[in-house]
Short mmCIF file of C-alpha atoms in Angstrom, two decimals:
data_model
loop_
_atom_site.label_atom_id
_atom_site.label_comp_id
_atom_site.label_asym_id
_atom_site.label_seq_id
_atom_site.Cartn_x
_atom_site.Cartn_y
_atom_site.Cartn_z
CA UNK A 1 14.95 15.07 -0.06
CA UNK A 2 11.96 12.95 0.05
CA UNK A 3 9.55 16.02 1.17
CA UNK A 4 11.03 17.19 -1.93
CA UNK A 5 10.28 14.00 -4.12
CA UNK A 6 6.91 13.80 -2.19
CA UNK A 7 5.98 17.53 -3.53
CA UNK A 8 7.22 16.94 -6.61
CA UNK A 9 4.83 13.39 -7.37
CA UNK A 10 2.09 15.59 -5.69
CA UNK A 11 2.59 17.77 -8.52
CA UNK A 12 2.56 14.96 -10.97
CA UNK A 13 -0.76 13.63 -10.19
CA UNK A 14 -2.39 16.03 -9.71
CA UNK A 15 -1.35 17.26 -13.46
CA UNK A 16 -2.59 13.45 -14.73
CA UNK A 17 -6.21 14.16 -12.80
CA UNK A 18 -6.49 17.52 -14.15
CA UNK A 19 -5.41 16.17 -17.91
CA UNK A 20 -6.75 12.37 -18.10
CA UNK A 21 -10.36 12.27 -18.96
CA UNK A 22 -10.40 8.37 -19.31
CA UNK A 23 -8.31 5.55 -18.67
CA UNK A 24 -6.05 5.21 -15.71
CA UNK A 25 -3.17 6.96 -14.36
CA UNK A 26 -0.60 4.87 -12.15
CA UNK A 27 2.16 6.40 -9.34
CA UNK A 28 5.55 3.94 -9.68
CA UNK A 29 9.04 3.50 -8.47
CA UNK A 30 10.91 1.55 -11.28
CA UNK A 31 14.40 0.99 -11.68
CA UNK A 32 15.55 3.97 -13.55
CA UNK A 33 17.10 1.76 -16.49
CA UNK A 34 13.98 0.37 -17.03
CA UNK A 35 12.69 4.02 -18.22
CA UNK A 36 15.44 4.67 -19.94
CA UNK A 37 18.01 1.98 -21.49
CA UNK A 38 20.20 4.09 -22.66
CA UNK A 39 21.02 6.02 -18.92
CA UNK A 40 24.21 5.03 -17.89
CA UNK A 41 22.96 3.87 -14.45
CA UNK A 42 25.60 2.73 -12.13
CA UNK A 43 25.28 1.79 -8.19
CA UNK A 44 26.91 3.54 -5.82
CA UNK A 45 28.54 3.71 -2.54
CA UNK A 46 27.87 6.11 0.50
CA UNK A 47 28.79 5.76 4.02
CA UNK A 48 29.32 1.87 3.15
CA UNK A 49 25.49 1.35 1.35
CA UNK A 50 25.01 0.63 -1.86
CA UNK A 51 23.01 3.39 -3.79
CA UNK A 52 20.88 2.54 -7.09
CA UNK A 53 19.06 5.00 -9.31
CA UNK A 54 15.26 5.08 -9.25
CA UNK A 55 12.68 6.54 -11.36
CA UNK A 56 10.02 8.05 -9.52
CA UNK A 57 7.27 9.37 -11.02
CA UNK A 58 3.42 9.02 -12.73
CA UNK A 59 2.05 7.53 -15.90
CA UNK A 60 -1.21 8.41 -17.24
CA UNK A 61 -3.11 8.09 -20.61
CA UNK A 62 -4.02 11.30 -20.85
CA UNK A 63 -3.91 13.95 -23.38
CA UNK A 64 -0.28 13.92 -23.37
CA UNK A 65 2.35 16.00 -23.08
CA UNK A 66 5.36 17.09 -25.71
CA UNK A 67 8.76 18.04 -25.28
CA UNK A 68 8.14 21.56 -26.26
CA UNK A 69 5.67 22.39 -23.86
CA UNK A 70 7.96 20.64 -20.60
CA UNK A 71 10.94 22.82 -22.18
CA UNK A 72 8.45 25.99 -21.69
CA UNK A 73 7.21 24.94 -18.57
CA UNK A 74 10.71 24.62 -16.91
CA UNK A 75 11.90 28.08 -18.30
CA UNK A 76 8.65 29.37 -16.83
CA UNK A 77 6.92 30.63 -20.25
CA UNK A 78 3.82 29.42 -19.35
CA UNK A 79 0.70 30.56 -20.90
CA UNK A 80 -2.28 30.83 -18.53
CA UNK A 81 -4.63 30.66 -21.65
CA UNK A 82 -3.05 28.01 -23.20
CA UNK A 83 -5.85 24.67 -23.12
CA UNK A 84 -6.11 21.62 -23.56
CA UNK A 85 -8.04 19.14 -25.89
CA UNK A 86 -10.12 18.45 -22.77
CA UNK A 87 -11.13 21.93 -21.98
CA UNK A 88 -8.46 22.23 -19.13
CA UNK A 89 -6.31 24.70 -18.35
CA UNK A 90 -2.42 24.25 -18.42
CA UNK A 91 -0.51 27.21 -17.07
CA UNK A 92 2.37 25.00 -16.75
CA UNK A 93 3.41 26.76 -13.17
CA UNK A 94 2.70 22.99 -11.59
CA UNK A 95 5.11 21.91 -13.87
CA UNK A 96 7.73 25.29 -12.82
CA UNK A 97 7.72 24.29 -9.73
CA UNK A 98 7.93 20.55 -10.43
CA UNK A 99 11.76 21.80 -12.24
CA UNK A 100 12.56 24.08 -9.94
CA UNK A 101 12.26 21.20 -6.79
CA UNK A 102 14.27 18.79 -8.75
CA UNK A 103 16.99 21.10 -9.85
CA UNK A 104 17.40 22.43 -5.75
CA UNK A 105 18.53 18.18 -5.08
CA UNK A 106 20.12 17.32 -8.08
CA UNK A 107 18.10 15.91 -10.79
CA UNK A 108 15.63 16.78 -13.54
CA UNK A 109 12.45 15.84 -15.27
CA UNK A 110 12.26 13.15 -17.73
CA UNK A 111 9.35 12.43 -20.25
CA UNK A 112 9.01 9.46 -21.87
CA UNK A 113 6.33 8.82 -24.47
CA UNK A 114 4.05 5.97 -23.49
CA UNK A 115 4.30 4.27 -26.74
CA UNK A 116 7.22 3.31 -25.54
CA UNK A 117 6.96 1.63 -22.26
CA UNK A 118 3.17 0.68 -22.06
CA UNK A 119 4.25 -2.78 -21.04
CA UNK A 120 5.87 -1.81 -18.00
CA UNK A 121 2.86 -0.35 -16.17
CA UNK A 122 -0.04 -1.61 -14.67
CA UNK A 123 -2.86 -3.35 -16.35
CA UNK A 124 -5.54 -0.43 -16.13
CA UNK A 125 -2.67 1.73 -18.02
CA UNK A 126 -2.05 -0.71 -20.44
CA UNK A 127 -4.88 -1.85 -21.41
CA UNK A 128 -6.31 2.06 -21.57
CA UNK A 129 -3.56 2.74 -24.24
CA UNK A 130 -4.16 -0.41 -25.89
CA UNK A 131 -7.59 0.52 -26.08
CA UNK A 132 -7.25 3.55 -27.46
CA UNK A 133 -4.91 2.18 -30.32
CA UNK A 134 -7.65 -0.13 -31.41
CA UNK A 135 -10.05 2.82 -31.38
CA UNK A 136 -8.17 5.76 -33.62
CA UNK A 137 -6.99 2.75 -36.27
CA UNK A 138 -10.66 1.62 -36.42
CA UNK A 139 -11.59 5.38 -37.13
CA UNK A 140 -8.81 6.01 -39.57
CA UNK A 141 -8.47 2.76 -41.33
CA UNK A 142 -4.73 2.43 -40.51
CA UNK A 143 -2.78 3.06 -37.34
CA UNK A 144 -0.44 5.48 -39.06
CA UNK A 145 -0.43 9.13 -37.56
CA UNK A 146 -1.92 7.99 -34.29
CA UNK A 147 -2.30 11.28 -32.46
CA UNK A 148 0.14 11.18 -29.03
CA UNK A 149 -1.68 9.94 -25.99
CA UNK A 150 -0.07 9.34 -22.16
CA UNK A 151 2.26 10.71 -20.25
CA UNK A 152 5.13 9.25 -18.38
CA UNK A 153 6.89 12.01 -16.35
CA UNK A 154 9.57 11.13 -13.45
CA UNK A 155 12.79 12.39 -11.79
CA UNK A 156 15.45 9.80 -11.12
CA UNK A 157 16.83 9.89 -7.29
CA UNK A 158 19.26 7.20 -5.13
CA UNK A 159 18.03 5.11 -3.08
CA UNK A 160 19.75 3.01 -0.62
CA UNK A 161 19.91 -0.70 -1.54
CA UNK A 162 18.77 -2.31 1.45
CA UNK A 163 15.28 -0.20 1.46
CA UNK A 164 14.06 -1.47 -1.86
CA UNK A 165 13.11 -4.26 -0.16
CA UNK A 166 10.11 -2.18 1.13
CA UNK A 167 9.32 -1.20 -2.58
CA UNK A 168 7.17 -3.08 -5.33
CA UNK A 169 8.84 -3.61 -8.06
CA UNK A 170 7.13 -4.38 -11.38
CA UNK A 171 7.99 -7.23 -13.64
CA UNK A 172 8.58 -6.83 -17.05
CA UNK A 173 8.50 -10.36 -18.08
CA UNK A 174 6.33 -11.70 -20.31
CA UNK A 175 4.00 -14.83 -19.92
CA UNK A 176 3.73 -17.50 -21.77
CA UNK A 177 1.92 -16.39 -24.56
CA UNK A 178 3.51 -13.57 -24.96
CA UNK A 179 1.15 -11.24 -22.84
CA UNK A 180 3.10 -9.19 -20.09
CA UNK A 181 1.33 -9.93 -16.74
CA UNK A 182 1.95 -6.94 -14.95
CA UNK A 183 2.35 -8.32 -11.74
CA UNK A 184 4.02 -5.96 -8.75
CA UNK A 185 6.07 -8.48 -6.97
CA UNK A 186 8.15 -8.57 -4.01
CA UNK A 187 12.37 -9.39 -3.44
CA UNK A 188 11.74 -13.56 -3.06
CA UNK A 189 9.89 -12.55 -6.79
CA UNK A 190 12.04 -10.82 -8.45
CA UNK A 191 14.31 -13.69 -7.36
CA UNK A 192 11.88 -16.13 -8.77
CA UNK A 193 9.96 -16.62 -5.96
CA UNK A 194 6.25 -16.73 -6.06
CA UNK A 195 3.76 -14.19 -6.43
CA UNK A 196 1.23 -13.72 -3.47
CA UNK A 197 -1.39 -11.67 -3.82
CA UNK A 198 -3.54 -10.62 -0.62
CA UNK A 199 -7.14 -12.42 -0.77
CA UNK A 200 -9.37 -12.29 2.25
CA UNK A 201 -12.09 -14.41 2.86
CA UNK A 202 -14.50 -15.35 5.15
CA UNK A 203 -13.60 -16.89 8.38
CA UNK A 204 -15.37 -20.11 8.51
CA UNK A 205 -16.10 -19.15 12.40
CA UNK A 206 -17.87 -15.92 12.05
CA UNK A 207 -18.66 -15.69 8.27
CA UNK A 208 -16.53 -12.54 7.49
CA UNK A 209 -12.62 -11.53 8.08
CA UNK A 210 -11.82 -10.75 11.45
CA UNK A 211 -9.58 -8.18 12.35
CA UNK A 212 -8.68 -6.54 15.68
CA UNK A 213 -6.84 -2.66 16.18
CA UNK A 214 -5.39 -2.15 19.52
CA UNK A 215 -4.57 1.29 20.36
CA UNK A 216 -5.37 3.94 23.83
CA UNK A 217 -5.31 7.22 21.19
CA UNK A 218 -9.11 7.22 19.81
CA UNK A 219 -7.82 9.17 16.71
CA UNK A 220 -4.95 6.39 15.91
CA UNK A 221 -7.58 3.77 16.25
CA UNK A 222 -9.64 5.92 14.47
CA UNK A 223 -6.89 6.09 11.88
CA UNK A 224 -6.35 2.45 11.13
CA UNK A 225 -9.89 1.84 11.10
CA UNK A 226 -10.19 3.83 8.33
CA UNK A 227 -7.53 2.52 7.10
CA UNK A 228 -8.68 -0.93 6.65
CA UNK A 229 -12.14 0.00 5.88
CA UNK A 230 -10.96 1.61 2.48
CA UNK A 231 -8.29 -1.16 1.70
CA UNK A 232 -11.01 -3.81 2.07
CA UNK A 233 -13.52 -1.53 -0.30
CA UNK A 234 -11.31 -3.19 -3.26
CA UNK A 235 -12.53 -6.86 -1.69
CA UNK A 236 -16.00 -8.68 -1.98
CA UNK A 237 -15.29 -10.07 2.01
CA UNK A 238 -17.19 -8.84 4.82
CA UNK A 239 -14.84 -7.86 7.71
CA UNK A 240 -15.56 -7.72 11.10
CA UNK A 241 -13.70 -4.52 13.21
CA UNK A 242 -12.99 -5.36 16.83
CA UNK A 243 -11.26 -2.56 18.67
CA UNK A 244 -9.21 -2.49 22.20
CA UNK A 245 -7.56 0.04 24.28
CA UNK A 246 -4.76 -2.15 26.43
CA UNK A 247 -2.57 -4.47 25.55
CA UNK A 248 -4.28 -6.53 28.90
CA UNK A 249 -7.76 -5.73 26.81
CA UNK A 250 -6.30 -7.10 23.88
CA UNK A 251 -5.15 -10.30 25.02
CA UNK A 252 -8.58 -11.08 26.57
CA UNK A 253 -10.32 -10.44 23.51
CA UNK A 254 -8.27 -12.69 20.86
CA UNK A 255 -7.98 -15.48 23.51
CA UNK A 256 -12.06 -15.12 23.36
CA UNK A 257 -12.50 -14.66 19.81
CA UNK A 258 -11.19 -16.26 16.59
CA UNK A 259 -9.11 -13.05 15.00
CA UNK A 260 -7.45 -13.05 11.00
CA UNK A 261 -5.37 -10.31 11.97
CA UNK A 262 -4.28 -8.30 15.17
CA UNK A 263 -3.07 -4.62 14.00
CA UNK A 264 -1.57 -3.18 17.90
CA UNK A 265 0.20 0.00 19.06
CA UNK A 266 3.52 -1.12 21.31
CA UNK A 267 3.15 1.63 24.48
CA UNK A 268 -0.09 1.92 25.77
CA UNK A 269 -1.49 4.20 28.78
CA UNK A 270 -3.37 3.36 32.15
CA UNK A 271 -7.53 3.89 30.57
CA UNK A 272 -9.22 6.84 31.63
CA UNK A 273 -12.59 8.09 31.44
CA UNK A 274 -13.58 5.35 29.12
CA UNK A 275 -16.78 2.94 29.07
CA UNK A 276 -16.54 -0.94 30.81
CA UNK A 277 -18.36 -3.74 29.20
CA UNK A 278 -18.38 -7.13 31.13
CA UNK A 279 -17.98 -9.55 28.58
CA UNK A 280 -16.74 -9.60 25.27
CA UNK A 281 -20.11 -10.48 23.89
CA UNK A 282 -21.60 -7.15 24.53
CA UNK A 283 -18.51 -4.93 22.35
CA UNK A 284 -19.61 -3.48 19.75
CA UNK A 285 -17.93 -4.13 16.23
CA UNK A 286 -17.22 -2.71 12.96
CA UNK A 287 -19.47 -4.91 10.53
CA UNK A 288 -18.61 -3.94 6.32
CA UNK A 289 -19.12 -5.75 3.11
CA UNK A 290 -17.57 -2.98 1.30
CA UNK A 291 -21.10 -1.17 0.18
CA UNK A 292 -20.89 1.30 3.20
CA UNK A 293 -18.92 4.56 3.24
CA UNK A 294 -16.37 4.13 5.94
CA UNK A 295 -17.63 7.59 7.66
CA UNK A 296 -21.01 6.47 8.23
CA UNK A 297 -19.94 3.25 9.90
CA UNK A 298 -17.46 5.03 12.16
CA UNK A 299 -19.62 7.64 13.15
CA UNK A 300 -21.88 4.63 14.49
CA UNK A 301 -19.44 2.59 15.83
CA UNK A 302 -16.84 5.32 17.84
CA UNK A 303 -20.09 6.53 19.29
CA UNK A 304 -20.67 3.21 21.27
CA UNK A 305 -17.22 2.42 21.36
CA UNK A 306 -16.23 0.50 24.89
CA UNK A 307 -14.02 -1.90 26.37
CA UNK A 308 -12.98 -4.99 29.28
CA UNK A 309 -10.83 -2.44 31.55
CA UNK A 310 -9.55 -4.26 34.90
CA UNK A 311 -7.12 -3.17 37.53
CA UNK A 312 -3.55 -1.95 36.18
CA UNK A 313 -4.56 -2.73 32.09
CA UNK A 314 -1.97 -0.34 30.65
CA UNK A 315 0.98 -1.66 32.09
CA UNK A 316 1.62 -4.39 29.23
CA UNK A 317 3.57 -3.35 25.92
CA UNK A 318 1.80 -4.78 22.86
CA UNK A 319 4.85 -6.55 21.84
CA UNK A 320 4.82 -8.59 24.63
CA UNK A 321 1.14 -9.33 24.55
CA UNK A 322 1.81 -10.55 20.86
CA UNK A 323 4.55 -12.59 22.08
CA UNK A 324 2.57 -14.19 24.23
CA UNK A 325 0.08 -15.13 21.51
CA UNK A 326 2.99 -16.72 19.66
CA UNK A 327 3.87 -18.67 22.72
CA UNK A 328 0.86 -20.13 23.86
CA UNK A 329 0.00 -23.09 21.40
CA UNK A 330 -2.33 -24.91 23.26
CA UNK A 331 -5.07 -21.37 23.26
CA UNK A 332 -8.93 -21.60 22.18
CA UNK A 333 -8.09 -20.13 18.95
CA UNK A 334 -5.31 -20.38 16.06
CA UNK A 335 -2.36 -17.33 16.20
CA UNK A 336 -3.82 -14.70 13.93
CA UNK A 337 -1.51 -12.90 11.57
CA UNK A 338 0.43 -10.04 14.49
CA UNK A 339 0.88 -6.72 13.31
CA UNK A 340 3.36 -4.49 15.84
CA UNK A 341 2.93 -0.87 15.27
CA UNK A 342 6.04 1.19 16.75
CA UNK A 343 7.69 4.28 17.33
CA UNK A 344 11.10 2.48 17.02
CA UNK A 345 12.83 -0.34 15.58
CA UNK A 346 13.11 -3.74 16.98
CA UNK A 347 15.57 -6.07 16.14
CA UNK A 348 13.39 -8.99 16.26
CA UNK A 349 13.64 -12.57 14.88
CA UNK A 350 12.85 -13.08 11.38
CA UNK A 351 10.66 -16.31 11.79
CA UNK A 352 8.84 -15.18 15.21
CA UNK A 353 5.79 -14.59 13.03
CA UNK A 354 5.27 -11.07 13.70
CA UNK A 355 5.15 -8.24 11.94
CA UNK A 356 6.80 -5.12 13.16
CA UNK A 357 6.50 -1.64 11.50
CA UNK A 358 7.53 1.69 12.31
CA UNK A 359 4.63 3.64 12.50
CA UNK A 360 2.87 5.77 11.00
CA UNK A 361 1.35 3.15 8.31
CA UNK A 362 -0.46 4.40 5.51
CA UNK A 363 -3.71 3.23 4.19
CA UNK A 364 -2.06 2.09 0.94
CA UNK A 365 0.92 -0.34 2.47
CA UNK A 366 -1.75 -2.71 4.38
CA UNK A 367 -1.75 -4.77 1.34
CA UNK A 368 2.20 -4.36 0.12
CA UNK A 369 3.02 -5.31 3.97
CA UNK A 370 0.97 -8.57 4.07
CA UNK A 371 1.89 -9.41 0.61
CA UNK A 372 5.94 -8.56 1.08
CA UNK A 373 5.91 -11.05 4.68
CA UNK A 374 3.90 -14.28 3.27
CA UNK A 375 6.98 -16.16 3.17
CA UNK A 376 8.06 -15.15 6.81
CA UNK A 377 4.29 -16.19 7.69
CA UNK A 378 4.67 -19.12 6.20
CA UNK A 379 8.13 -20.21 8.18
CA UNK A 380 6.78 -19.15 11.24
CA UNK A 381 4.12 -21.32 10.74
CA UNK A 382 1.12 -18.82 11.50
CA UNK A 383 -0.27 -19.66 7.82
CA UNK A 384 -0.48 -23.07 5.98
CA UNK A 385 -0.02 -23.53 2.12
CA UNK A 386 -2.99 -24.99 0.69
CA UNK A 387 -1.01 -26.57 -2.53
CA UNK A 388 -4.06 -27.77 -4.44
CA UNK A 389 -5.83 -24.13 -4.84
CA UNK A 390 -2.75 -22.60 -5.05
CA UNK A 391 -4.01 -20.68 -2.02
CA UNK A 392 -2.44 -19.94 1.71
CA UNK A 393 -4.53 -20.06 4.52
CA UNK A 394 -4.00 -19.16 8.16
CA UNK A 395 -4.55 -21.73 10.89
CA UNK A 396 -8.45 -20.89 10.99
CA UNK A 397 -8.92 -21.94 7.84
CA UNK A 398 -9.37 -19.02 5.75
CA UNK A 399 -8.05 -18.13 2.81
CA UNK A 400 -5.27 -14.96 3.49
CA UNK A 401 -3.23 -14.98 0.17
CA UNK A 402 -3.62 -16.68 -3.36
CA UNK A 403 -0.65 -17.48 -5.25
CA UNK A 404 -0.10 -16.47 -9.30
#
């Protein structure tokens, strides 16, 4: 089912890019009563979880869509010549096939006019539609007859209970004066916790954010590289890309260096065939401040990529190696935030101060991962609350998270 749901949000998007000439379009998972009051949304049990109705879908402030035109999608009376007020074409197949996907595992597709739910989306959406309010009631004097504008298009689908946790969630409240904040928070917010928001900074120590990606497959490193190289695009921090092959490699180079974060594979390999350095003053490093297109400064780095490689590196599991940063408090430099990239699941302790994800990890949950574990961070004591900023820091003294 979720290649299915997957395919089917594809779809969606794609349909907003083709269709939205201005403004934003946003992908969500809300609960589905949010979307629509009046579904009779119940939870539910299987095999002993509890089961609760999602919306899934894509919002956009497009040219809109109406009723009609989903009804003669689904029945498959498209219209290849049929256009748009933007000049594209809307054969409504996307939309066919869309129907036909949600009908094969039980569910349909909703529209939902974004005049009505604005408020629950994202700022960018919003404040788009807002926008464009303001503009047509300038034009016409009045606001009455307001052509339609957005789309909000979903299918509803359980999900089990205890993975929601992994979700953002959106709050609906409203601030004080009345403005919604549109804040994605975690479970400790939606329980009226605070909201942490990831915000790198400099370490004081080398005058960027450090980070470190231990891995022996070049096109995993290779991977999360990219990864963070696009996730910190969104950032004004320089960061600093260290990369290691062994766990043994690893361990030498954050007892040498002062790290952020550590981002390392659990099974690693005996090296072969790759290039020694002596010292780690001589590796080469990823150097960004967010200008540079994350191909050109791969290409440059992966070509001079090496590493410290010493009799039997490869017989240490990451996990251990990360343990053994958490156990070590009297070494050169402050634990950095641990990231433990897996095949499997570990039952490990909730305030060890790691973090430990089934891999593969996708460029977009860097942020909702750190964001989601600030409070284990914080009991585990590998960051410090910094009360008068309203900021948390790691042990390093740079600024990791601010809090709204």
């Amino acid at each position: 089912d979720s290649d299915i749901v997957s395919r089917i949000i594809t779809n969606f998007i794609s349909n907003a890019v083709k269709f939205t000439d201005s403004g934003a379009i946003q992908p969500f998972i809300f609960p589905a009563e949010e979307l629509l009051p009046s579904l009779k949304v119940s939870m539910q049990i299987s095999n002993g979880k509890q089961l609760r109705m999602m919306a899934v879908g894509v919002a956009d402030t497009g040219c809109g869509l109406s009723r009609e035109m989903l009804n003669l999608a689904e029945a498959g009376l498209f219209n290849s010549d049929r256009g748009t007020s933007n000049g594209a074409k809307n054969s409504g197949f996307g939309l066919h096939l869309a129907h036909q996907l949600a009908t094969s595992i039980g569910t349909r597709l909703h529209l939902v006019e974004l005049a009505k739910c604005h408020n629950l989306f994202c700022r960018d959406v919003a404040d788009s539609y807002k926008q464009y309010m303001s503009s047509v009631a300038t034009l016409s004097g009045n606001a009455i007859d307001i052509p339609t504008v957005g789309t909000v298009l979903f299918v509803v689908v359980p999900v089990f209970e205890d993975e929601l946790c992994g979700l953002q969630l959106l709050d609906t409240s409203f601030g004080p004066n009345g403005s919604n904040e549109n804040q994605f928070l975690d479970e400790s917010v939606i329980n009226g916790g605070p909201v942490y928001k990831f915000s790198p900074q400099p370490n004081p120590s080398s005058g960027t954010f450090r980070i470190l990606i231990a891995d022996d497959v070049l096109m995993l490193r290779k991977g999360l590289v990219r990864s963070i190289l696009q996730v910190f695009k969104q950032f004004e921090c320089p960061v600093s890309i260290y990369t290691s092959c062994t766990a043994e490699d690893m361990t030498r180079l954050v007892e040498s260096l002062a790290f952020d974060l550590v981002i390392s594979d659990n099974q690693f390999c005996q090296p072969t065939g790759l290039t020694a350095i002596s010292s780690h003053n001589e590796r080469p490093r990823i150097l960004c401040a967010g200008e540079s297109k994350p191909q050109n400064v791969m290409s440059d780095f992966f070509r001079s990529e090496a590493f410290t490689i010493e009799k039997n590196d490869g017989d240490l599991s990451g996990m251990n190696a990360l343990l053994h940063f958490l156990d070590k408090p009297n070494q050169p430099h402050q634990t950095p935030i641990l990231i433990l990239l897996s095949g499997h699941t570990f039952d490990s302790d909730p305030s060890c101060g790691m973090i430990v994800l089934k891999k593969p990890i996708k460029t977009r949950e860097i942020v909702t991962v750190l964001e989601s574990n600030v409070a284990r961070l914080l009991n585990a004591g590998i960051c410090v609350t910094d009360e008068s900023s309203s900021a948390i820091l790691n042990q390093h003294g740079t600024q990791i998270f601010t809090v709204n």
